[in-house]
PDB file of C-alpha atoms in Angstrom:
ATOM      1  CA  UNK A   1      -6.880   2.410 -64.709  1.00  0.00           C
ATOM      2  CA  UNK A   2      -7.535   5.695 -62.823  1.00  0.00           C
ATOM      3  CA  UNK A   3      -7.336   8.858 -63.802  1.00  0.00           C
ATOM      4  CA  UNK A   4      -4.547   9.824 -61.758  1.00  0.00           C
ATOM      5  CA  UNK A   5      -1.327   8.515 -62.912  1.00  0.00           C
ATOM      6  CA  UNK A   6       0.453   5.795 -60.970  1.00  0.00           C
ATOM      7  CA  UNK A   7       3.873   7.135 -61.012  1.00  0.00           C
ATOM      8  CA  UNK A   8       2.112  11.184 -59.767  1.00  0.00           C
ATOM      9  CA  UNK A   9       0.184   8.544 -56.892  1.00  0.00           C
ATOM     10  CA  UNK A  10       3.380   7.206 -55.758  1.00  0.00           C
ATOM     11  CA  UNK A  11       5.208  10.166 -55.360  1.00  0.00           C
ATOM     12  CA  UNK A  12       1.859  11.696 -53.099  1.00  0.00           C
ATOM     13  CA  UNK A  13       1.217   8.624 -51.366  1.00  0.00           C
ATOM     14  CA  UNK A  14       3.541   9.113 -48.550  1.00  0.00           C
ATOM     15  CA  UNK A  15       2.820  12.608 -48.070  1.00  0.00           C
ATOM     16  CA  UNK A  16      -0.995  12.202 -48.320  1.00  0.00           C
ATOM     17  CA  UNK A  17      -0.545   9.196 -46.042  1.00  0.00           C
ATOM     18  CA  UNK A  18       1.137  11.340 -43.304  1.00  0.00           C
ATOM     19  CA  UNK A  19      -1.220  14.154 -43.677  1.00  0.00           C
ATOM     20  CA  UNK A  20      -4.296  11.913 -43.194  1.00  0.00           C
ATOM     21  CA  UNK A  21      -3.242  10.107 -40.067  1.00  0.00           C
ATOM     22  CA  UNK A  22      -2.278  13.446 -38.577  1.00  0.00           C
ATOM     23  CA  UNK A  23      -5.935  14.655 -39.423  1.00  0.00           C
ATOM     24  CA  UNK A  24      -7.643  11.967 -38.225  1.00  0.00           C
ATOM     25  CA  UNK A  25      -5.919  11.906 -35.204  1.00  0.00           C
ATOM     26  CA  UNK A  26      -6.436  15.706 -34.471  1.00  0.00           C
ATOM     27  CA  UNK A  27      -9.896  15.268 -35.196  1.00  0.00           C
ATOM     28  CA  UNK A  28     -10.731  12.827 -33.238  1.00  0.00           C
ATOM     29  CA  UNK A  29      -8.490  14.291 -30.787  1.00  0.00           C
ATOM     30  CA  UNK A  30     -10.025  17.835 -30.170  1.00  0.00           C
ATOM     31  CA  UNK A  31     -12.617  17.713 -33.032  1.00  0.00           C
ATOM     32  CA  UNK A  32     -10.899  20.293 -35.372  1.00  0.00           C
ATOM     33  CA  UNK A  33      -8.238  19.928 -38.373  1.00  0.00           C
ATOM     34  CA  UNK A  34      -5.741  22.366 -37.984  1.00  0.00           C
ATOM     35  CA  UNK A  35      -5.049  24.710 -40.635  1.00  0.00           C
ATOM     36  CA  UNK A  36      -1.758  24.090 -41.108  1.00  0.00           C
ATOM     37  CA  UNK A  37      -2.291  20.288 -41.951  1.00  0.00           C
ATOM     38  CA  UNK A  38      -4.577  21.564 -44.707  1.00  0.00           C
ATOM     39  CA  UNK A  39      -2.131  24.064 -45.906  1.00  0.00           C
ATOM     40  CA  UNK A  40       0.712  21.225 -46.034  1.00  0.00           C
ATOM     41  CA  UNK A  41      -1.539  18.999 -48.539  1.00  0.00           C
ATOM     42  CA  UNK A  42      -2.647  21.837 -50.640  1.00  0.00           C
ATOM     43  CA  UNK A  43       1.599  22.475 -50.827  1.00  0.00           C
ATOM     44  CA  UNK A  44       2.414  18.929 -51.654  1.00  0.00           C
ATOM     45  CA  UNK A  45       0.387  19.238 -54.709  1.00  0.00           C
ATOM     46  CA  UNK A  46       1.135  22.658 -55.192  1.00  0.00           C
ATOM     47  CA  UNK A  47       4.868  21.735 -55.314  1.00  0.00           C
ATOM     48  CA  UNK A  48       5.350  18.481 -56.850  1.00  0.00           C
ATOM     49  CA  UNK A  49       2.156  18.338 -58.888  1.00  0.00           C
ATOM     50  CA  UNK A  50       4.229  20.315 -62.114  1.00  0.00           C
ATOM     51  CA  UNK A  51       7.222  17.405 -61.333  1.00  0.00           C
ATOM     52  CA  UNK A  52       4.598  14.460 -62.395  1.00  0.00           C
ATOM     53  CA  UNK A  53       1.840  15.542 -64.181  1.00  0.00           C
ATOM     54  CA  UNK A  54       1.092  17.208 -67.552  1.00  0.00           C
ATOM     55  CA  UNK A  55       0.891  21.240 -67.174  1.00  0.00           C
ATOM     56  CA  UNK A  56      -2.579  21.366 -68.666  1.00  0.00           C
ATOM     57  CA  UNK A  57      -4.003  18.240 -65.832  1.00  0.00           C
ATOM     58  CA  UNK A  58      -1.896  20.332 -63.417  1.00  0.00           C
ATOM     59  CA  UNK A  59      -3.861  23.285 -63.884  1.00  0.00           C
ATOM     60  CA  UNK A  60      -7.288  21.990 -64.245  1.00  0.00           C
ATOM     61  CA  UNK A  61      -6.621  20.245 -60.658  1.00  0.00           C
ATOM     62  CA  UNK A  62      -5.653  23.665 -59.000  1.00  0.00           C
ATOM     63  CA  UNK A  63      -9.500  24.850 -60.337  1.00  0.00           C
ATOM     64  CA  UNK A  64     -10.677  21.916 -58.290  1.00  0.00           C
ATOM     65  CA  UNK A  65      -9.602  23.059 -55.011  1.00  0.00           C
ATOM     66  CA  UNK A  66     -10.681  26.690 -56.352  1.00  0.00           C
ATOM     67  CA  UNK A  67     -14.335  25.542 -57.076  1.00  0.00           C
ATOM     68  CA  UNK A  68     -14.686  23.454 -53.849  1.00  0.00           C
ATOM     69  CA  UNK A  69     -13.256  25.691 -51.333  1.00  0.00           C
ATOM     70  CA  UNK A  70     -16.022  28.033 -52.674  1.00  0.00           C
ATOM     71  CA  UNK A  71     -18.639  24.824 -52.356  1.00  0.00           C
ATOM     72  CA  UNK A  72     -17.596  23.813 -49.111  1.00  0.00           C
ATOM     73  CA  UNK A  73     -17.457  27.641 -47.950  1.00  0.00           C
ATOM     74  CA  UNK A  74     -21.118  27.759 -49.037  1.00  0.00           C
ATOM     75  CA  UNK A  75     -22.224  24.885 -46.985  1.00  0.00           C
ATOM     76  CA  UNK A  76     -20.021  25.564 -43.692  1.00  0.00           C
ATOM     77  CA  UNK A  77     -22.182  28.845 -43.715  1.00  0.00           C
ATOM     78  CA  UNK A  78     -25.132  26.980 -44.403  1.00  0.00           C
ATOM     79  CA  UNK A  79     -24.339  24.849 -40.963  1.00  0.00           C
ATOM     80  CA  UNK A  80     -24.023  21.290 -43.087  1.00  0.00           C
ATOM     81  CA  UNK A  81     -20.444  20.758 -42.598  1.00  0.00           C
ATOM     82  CA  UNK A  82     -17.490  22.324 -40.269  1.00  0.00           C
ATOM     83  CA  UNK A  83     -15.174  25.110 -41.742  1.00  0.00           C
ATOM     84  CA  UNK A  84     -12.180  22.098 -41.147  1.00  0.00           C
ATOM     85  CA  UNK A  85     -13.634  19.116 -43.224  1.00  0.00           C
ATOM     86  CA  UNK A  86     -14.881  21.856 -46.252  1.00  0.00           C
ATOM     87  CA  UNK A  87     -10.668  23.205 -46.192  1.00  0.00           C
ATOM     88  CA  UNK A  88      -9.676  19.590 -46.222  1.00  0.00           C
ATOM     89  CA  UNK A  89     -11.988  18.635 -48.936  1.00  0.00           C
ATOM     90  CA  UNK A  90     -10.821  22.098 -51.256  1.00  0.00           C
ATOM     91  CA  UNK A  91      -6.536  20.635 -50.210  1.00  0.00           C
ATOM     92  CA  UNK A  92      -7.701  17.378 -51.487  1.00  0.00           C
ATOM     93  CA  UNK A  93      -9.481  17.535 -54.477  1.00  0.00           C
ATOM     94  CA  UNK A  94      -6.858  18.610 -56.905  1.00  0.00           C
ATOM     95  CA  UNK A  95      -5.499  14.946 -56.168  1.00  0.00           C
ATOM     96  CA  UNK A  96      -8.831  13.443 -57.742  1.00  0.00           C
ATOM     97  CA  UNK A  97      -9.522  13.104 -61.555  1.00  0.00           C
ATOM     98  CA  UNK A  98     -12.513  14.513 -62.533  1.00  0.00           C
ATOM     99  CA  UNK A  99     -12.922  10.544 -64.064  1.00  0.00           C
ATOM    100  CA  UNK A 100     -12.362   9.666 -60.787  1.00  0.00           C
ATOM    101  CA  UNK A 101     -15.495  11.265 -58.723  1.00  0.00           C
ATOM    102  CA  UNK A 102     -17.970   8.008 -58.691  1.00  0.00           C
ATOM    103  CA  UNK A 103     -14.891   6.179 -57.410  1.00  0.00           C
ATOM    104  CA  UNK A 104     -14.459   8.639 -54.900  1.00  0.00           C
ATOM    105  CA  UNK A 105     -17.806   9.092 -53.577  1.00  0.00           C
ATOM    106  CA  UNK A 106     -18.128   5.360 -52.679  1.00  0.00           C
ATOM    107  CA  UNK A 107     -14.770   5.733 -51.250  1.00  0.00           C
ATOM    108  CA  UNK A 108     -15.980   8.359 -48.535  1.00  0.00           C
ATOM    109  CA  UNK A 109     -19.589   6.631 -48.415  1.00  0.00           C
ATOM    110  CA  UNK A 110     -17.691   3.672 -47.003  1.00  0.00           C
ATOM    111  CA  UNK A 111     -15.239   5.223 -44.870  1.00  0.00           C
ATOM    112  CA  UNK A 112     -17.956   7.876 -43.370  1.00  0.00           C
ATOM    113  CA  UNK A 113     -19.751   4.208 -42.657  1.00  0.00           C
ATOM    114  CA  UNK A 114     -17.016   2.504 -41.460  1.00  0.00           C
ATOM    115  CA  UNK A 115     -15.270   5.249 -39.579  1.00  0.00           C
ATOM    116  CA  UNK A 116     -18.919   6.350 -37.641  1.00  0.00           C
ATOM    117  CA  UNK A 117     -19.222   2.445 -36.786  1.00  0.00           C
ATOM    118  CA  UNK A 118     -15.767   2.256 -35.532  1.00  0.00           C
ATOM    119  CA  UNK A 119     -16.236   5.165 -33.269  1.00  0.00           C
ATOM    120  CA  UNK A 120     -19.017   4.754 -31.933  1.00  0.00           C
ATOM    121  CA  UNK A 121     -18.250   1.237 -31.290  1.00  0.00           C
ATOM    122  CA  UNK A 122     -15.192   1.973 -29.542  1.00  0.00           C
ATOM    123  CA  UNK A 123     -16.460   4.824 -27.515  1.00  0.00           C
ATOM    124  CA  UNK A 124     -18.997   2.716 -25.714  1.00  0.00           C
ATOM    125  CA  UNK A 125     -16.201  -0.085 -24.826  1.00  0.00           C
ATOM    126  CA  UNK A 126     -12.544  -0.452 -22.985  1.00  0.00           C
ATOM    127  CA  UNK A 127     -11.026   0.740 -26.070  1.00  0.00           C
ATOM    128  CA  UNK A 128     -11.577   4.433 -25.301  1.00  0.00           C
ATOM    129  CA  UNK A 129      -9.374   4.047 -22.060  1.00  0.00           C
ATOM    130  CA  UNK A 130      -7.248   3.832 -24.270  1.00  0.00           C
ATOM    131  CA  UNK A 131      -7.679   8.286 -25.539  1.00  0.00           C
ATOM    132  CA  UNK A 132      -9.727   9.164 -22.335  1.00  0.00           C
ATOM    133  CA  UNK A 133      -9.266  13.037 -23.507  1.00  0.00           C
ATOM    134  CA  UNK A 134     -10.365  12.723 -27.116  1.00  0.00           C
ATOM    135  CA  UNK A 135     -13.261  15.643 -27.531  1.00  0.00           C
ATOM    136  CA  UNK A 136     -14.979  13.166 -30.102  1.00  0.00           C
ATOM    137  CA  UNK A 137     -15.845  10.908 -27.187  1.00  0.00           C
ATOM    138  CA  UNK A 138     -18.197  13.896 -25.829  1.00  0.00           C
ATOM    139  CA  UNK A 139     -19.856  15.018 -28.562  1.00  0.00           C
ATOM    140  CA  UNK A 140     -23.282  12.935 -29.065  1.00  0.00           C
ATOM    141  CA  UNK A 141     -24.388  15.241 -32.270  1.00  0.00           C
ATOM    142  CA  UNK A 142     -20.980  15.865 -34.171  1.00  0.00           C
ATOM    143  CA  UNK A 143     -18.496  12.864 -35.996  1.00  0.00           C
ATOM    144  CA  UNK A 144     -15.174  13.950 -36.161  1.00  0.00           C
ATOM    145  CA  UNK A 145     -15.463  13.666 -40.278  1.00  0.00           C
ATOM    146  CA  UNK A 146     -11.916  14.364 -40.941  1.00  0.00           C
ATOM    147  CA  UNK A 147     -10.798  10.759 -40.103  1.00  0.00           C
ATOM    148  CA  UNK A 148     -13.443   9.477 -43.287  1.00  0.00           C
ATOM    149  CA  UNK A 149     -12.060  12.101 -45.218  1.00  0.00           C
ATOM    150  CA  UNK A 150      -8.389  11.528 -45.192  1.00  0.00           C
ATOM    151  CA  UNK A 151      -8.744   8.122 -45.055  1.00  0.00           C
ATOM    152  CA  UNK A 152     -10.585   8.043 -48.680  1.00  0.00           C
ATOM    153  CA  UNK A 153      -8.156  10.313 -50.294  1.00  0.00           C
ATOM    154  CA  UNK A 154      -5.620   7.913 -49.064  1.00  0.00           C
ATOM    155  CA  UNK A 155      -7.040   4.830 -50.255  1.00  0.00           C
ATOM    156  CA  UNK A 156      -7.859   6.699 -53.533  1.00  0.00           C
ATOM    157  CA  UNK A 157      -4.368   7.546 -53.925  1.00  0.00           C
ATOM    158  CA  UNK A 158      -3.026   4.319 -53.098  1.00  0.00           C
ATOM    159  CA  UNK A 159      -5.738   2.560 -55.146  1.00  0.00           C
ATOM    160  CA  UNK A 160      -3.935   4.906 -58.439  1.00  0.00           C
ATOM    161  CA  UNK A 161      -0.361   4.049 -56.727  1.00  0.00           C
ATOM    162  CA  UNK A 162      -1.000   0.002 -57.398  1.00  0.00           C
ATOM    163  CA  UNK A 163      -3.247   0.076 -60.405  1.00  0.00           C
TER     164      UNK A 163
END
């Protein structure tokens, strides 16, 4: 069982499942995740967090995206990440349970693996005829991250929906 509770997964799920397609696509798109789609997942917790989970969880989860907007901050001004993945990763971590991090770490190590294959694969074949204009074909040095990202939180969340 997972720390965050099935019925609080399947009321996010749908939301967070939305959210993360429309990141990755924007990323890979134009290599940026707009602020707005960042905004909308922090809200979805925001608002229907106090509907499904205990006030005291509820508030410990709103430090989380406290503590790593400040983390990821830190590190987009030390040039390791861009200022789009560190918002995404401050909207999504009141979603994980503190219980949860190992899970989620091997979550994003094997979507950052799987999603780098999978592009780079498919930008040196026919399939990227397919998005001709997508930025992340042209950039040799930068991964468009945010398609990893949202894809773990999703399959975290879904894993907690199921379990």
């Amino acid at each position: 069982m997972l720390g965050l509770d099935p019925v609080a997964a399947r009321l996010f799920l749908p939301f967070v499942l939305l959210i993360g397609l429309y990141v990755s696509w924007t990323d890979l798109k134009g290599m940026r995740i707009p602020n707005a789609s960042v905004v909308t997942l922090a809200l979805v917790f925001v608002v229907l967090g106090p509907f499904v989970l205990p006030f005291e969880i509820y508030g410990w989860r709103l430090v989380h995206l406290v503590v790593v907007l400040v983390l990821g901050f830190a590190l987009t001004v030390a040039g390791v990440m861009g200022a789009g993945d560190a918002k995404f990763l401050a909207a999504a971590a009141p979603y994980v349970a503190l219980v949860d991090l190992r899970l989620m770490f091997m979550l994003l190590a094997a979507t950052m693996l799987a999603a780098f294959a999978t592009h780079r694969a498919a930008k040196h074949t026919a399939l990227r005829r397919l998005a001709p204009d997508w930025e992340s074909w042209e950039r040799s040095r930068d991964f468009p991250m945010g398609t990893a990202l949202s894809t773990a939180l999703t399959l975290y969340v879904a894993l907690a929906a199921f379990s």
